[in-house]
PDB file of C-alpha atoms in Angstrom:
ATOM      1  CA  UNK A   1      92.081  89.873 -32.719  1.00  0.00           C
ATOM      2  CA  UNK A   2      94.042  93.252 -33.054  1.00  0.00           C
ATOM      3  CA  UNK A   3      93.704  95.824 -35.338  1.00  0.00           C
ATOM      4  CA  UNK A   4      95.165  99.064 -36.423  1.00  0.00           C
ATOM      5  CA  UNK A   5      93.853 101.893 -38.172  1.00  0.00           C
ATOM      6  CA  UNK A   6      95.922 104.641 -39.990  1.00  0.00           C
ATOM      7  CA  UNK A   7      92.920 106.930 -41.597  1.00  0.00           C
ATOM      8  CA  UNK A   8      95.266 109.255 -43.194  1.00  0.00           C
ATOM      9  CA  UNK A   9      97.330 108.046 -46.393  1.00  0.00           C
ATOM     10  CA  UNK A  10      98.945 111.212 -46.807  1.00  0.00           C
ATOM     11  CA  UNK A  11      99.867 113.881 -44.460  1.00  0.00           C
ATOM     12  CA  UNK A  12     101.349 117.366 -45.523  1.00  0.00           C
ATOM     13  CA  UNK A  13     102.463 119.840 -43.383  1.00  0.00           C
ATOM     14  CA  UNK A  14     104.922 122.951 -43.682  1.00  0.00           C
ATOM     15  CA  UNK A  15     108.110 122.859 -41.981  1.00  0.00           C
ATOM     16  CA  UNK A  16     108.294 124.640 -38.344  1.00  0.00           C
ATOM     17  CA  UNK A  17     104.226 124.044 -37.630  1.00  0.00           C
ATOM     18  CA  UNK A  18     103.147 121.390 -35.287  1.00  0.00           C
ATOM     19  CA  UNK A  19     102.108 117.623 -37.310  1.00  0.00           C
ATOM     20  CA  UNK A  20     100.172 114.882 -35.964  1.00  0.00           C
ATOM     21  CA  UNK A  21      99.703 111.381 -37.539  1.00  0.00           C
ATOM     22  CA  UNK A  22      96.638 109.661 -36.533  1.00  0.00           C
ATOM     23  CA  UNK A  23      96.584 105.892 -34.861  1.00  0.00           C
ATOM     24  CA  UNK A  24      93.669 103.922 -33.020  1.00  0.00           C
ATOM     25  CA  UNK A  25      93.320 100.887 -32.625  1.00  0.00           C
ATOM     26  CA  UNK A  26      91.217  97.649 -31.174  1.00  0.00           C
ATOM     27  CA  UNK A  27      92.550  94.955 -28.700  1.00  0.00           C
ATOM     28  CA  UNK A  28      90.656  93.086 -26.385  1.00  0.00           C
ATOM     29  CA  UNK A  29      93.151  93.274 -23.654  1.00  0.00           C
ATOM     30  CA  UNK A  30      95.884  95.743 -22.518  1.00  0.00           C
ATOM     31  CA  UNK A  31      97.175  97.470 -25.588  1.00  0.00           C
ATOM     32  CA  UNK A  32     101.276  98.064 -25.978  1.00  0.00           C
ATOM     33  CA  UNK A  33     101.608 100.511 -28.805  1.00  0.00           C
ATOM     34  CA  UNK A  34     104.322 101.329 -30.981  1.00  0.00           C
ATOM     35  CA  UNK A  35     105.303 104.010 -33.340  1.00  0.00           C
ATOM     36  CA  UNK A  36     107.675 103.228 -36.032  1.00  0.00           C
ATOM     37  CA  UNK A  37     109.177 104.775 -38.955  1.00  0.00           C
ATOM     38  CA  UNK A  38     110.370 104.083 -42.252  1.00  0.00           C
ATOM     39  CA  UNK A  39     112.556 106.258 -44.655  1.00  0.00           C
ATOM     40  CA  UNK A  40     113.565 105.940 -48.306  1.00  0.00           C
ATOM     41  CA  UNK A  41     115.469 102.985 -48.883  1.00  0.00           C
ATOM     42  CA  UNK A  42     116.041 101.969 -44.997  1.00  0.00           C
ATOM     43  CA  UNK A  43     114.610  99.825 -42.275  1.00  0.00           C
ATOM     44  CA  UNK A  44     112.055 100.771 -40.085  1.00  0.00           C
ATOM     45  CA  UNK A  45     113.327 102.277 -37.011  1.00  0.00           C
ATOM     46  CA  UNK A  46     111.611 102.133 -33.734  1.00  0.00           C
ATOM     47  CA  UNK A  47     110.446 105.949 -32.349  1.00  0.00           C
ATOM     48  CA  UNK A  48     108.435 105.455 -29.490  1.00  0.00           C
ATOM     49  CA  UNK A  49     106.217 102.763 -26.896  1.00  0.00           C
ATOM     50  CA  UNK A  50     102.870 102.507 -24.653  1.00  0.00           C
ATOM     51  CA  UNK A  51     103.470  99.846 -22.417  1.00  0.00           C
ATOM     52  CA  UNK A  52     102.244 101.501 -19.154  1.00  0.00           C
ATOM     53  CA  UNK A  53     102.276 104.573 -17.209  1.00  0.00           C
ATOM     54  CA  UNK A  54     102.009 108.155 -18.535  1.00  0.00           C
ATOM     55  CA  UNK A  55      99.351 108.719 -21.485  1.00  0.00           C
ATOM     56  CA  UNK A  56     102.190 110.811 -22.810  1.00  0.00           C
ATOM     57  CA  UNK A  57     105.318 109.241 -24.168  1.00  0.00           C
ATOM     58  CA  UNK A  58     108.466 111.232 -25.822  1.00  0.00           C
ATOM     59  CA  UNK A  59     110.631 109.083 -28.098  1.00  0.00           C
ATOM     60  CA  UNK A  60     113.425 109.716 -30.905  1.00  0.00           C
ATOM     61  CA  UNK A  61     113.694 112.451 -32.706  1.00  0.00           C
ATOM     62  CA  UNK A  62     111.795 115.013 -30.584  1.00  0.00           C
ATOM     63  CA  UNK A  63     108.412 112.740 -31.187  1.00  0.00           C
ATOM     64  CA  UNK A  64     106.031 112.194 -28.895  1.00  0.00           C
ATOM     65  CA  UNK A  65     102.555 110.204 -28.518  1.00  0.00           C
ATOM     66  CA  UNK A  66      99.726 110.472 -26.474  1.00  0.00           C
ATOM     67  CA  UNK A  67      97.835 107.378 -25.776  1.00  0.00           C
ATOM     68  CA  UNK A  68      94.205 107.645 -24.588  1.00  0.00           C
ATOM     69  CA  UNK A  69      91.689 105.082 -23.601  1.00  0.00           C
ATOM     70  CA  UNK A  70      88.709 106.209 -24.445  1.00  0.00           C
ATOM     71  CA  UNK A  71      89.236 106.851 -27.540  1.00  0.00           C
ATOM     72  CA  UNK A  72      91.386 104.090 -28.233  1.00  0.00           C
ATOM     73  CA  UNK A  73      93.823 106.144 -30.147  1.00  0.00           C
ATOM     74  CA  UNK A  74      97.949 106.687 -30.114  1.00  0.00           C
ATOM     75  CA  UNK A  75      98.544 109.826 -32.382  1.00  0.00           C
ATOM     76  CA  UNK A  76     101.785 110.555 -33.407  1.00  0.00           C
ATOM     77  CA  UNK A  77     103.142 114.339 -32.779  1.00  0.00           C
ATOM     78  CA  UNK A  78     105.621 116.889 -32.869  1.00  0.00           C
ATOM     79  CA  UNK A  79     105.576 120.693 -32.154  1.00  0.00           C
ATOM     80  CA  UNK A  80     107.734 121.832 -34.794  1.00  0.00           C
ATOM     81  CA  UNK A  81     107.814 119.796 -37.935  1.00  0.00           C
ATOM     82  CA  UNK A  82     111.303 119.448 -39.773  1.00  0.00           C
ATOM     83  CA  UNK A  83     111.508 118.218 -43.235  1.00  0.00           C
ATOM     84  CA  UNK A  84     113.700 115.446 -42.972  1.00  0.00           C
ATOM     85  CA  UNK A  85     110.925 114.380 -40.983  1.00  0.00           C
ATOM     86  CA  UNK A  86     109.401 113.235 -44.767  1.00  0.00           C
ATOM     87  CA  UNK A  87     108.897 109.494 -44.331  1.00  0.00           C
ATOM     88  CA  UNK A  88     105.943 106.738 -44.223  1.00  0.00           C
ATOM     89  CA  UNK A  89     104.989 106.207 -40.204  1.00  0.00           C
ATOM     90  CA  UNK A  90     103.799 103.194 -38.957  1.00  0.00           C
ATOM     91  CA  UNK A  91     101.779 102.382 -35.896  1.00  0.00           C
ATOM     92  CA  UNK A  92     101.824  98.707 -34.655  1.00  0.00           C
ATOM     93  CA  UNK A  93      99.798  97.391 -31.591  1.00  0.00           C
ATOM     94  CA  UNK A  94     100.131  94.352 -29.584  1.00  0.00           C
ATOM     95  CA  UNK A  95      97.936  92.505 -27.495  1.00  0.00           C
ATOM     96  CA  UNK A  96      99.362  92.681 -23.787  1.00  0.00           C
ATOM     97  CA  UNK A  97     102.458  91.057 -22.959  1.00  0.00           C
ATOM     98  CA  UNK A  98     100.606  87.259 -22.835  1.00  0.00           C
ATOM     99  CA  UNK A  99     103.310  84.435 -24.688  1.00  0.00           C
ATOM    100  CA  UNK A 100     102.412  83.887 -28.443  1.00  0.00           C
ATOM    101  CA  UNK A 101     100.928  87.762 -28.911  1.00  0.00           C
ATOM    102  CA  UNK A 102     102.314  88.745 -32.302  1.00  0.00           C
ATOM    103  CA  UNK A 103     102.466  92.634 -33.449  1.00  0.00           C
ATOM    104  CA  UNK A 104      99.831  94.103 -36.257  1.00  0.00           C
ATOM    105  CA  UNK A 105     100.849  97.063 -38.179  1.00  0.00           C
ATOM    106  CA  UNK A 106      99.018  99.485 -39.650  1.00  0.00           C
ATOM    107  CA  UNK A 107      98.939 100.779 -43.162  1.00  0.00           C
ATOM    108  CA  UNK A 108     101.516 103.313 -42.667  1.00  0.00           C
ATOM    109  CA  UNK A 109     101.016 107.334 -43.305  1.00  0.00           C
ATOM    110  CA  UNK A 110     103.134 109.019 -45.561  1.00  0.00           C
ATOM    111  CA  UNK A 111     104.706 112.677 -44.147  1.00  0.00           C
ATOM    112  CA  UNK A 112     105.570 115.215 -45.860  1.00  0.00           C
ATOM    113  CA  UNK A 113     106.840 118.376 -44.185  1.00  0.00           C
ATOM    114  CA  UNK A 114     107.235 121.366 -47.148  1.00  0.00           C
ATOM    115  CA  UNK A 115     109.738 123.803 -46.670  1.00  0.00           C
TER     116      UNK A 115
ATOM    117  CA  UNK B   1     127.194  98.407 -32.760  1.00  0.00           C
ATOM    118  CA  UNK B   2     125.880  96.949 -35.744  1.00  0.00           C
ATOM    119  CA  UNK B   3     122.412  96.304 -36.519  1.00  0.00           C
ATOM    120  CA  UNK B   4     120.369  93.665 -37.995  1.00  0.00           C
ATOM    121  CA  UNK B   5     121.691  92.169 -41.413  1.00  0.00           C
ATOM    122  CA  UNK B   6     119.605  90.230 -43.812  1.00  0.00           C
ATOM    123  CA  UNK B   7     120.445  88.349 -47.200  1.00  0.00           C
ATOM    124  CA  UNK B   8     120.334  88.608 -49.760  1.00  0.00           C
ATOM    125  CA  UNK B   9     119.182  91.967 -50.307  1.00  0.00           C
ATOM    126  CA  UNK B  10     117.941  90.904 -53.800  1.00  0.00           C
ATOM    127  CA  UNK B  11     116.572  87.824 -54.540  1.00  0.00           C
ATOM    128  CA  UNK B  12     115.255  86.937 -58.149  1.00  0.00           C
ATOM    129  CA  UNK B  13     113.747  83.698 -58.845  1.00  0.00           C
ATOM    130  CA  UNK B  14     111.260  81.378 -61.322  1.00  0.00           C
ATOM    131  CA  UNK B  15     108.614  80.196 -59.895  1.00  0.00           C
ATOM    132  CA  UNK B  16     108.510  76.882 -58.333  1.00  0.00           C
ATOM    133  CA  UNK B  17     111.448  77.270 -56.867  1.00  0.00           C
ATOM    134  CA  UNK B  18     113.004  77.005 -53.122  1.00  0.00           C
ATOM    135  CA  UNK B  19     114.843  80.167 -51.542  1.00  0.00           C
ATOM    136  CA  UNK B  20     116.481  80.428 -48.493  1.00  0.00           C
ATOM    137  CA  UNK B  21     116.200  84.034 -46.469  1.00  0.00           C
ATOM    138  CA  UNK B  22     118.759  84.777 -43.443  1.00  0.00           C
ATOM    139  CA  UNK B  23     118.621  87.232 -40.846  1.00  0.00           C
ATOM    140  CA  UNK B  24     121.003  88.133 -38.413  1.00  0.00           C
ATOM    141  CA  UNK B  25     119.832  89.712 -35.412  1.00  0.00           C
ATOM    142  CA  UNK B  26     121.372  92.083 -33.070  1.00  0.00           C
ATOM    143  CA  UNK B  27     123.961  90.321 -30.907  1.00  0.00           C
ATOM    144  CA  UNK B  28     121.973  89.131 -27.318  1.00  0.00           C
ATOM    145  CA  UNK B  29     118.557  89.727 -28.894  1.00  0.00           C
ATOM    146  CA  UNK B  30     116.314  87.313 -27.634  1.00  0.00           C
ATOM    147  CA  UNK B  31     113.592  87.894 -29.579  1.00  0.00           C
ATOM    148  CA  UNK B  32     113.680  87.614 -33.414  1.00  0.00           C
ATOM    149  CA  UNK B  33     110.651  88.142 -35.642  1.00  0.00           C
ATOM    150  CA  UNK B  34     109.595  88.073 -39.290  1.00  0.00           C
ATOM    151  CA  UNK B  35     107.248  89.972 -41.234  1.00  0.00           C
ATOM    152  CA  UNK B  36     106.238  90.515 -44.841  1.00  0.00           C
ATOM    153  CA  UNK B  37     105.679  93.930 -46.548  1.00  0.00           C
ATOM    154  CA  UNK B  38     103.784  94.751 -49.655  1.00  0.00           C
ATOM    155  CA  UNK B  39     103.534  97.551 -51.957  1.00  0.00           C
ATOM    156  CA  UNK B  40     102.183 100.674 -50.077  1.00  0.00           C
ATOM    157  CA  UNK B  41     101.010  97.589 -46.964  1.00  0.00           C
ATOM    158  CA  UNK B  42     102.507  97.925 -43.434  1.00  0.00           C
ATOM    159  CA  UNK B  43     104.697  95.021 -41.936  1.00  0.00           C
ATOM    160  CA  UNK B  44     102.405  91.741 -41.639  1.00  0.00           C
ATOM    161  CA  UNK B  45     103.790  89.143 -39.095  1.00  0.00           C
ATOM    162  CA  UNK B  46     104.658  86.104 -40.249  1.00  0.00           C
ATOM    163  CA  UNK B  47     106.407  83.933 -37.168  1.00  0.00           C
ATOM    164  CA  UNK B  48     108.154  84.980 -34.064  1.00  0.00           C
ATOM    165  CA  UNK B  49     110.926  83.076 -32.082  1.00  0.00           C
ATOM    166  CA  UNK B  50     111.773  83.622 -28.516  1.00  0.00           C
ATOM    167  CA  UNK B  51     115.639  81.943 -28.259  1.00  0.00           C
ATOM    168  CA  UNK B  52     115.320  79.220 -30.400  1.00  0.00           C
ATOM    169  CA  UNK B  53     111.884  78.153 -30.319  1.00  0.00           C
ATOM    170  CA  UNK B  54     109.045  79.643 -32.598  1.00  0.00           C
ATOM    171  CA  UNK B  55     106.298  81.164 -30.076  1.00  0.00           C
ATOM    172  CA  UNK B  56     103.735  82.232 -32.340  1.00  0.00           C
ATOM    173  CA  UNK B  57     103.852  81.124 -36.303  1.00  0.00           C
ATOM    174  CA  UNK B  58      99.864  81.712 -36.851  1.00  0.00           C
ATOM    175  CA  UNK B  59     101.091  84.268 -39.883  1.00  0.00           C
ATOM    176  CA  UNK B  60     102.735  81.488 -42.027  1.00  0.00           C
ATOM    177  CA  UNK B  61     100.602  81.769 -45.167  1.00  0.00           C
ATOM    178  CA  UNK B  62     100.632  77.984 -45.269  1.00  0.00           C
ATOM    179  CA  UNK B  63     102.844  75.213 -45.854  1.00  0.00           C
ATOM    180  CA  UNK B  64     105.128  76.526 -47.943  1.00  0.00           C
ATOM    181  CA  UNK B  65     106.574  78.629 -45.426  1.00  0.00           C
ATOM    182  CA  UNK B  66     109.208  77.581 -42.898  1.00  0.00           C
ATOM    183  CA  UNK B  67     111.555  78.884 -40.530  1.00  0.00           C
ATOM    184  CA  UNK B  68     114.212  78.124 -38.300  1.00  0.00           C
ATOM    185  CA  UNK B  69     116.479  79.208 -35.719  1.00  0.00           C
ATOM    186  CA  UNK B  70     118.229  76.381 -34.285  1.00  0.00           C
ATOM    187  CA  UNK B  71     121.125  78.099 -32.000  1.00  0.00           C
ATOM    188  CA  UNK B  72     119.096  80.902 -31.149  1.00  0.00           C
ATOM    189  CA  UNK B  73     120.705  83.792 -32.980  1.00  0.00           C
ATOM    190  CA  UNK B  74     120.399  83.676 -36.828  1.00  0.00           C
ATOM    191  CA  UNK B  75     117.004  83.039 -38.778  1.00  0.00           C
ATOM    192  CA  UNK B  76     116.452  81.523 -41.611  1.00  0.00           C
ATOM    193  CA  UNK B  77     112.755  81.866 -43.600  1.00  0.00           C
ATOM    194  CA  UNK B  78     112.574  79.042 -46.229  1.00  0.00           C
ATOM    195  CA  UNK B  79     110.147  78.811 -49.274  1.00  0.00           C
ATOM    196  CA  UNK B  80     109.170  76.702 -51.116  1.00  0.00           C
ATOM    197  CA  UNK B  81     107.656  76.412 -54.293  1.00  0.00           C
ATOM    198  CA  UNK B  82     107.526  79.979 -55.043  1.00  0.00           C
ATOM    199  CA  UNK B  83     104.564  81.512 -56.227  1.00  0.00           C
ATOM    200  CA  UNK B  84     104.420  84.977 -57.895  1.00  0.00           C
ATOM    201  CA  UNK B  85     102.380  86.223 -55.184  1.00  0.00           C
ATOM    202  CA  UNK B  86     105.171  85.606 -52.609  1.00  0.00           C
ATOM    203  CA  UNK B  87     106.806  88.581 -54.251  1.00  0.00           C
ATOM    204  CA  UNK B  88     107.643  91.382 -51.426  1.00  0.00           C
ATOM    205  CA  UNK B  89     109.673  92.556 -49.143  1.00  0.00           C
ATOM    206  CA  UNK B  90     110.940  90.250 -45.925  1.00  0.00           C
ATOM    207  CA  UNK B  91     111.745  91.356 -43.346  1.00  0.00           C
ATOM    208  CA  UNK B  92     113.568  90.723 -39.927  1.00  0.00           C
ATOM    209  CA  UNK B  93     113.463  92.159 -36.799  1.00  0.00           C
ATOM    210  CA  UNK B  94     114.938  91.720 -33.221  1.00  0.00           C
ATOM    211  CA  UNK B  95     113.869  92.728 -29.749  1.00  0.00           C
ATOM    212  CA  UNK B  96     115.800  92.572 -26.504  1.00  0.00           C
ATOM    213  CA  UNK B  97     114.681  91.691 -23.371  1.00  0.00           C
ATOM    214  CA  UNK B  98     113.762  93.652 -20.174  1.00  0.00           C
ATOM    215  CA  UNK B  99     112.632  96.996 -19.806  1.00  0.00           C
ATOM    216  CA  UNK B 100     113.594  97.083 -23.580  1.00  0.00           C
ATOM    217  CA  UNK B 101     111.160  94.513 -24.450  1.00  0.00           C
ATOM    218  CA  UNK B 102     109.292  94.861 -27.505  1.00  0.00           C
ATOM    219  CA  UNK B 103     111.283  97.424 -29.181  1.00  0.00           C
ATOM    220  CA  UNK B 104     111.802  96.082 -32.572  1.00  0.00           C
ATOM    221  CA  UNK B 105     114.914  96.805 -34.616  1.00  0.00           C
ATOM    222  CA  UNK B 106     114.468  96.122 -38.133  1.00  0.00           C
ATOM    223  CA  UNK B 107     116.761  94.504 -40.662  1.00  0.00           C
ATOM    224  CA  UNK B 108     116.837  96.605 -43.978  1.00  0.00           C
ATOM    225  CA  UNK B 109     114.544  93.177 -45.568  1.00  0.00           C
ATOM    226  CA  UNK B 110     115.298  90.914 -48.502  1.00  0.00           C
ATOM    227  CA  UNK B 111     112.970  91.729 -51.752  1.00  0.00           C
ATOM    228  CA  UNK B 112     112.226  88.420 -53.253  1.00  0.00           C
ATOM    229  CA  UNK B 113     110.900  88.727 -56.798  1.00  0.00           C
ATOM    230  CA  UNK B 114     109.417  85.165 -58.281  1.00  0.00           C
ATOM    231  CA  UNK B 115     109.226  85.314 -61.624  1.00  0.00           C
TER     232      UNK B 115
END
């Protein structure tokens, strides 16, 4: 079965430096990973995917994530941090793309970007 | 366009009691899942329909849990005989097809509260 693990409850970071919220995970087939996010009060909103292709992936919000193999990990990164980037991240994994695969979330990080 | 909607947004009731729980996904959304969130817990999957049939419902806590979606589009999670530990946050989320696939777009959930 799939798992996710988000090490880091907490992550602070001042505003304009670079942030990175930590992902890896365990599948026993292809992994598709996802990045989501979740503010105050609203849905989660979808920022990014590893289906295939490039390790590197750029999604909303000048996001990006770098998926690598080895060490089964998808960290979540910008260069500049903003602080209405504050929120609670999620990273979700799914098992390859076989009929009946369902999604596993992690525990969620919560950002917080100082001024 | 507009997103996912979900009612109620609030739903308060006694224990031992049945509540309905609708979701309306994004118009042509194929896909329509729903998860459960806890306190300070990511997403957990509960059941996932592709059109109108449910492909994977292995995270249906047990019998109590139902759900439907008979024309394909809107969802509806049924429980029955509430139990305080049901309390949380439900929520929906649709996917399209394609090269789109798997992108979730989440539904701001209904928190159910059994007293």
């Amino acid at each position: 079965a799939q798992s996710v693990a988000q090490p880091e409850d907490q992550v602070n970071v001042a505003e304009g430096n670079p942030l990175t919220v930590k992902c890896t995970y365990s599948v026993s087939g292809n992994p598709y990973l996802f990045w989501y996010v979740q503010y105050p009060n609203r849905g989660l909103q979808f920022l990014l995917k590893y289906i295939t292709g490039d390790n590197l992936v750029k999604g909303s919000y000048g996001f990006e994530a770098e998926f690598n193999k080895s060490q089964t990990s998808f960290h979540l990164k910008k260069p500049s941090a903003l602080v209405s980037d504050s929120a609670l991240y999620f990273c979700a994994v799914r098992d390859g793309p076989s009929y009946g695969q369902n999604f596993v979330f992690g525990p969620g990080t919560r950002l917080s970007v100082l001024p | 366009g507009a997103g996912v909607s979900q009612t109620p947004s609030n739903k308060v009731t006694e224990k031992g009691k049945y509540v309905e729980l609708r979701c309306d996904p994004i118009s042509g959304h194929t896909a329509l899942y729903w998860y459960r969130q806890s306190l300070g817990q990511g997403p957990e999957f509960l059941i996932y329909f592709q059109g109108t049939g449910a492909a994977d419902d292995s995270g249906l806590p047990n019998d109590r849990f139902f759900a439907v979606r008979p024309e394909g589009s809107v969802s509806t999670l049924k429980i029955q005989r509430t139990e305080r530990g049901d309390s949380a946050v439900y929520l929906c989320a649709s996917s399209p097809g394609g090269n789109r696939a798997y992108e979730q777009y989440f539904g701001p959930g209904t928190r159910l509260t059994v007293t």
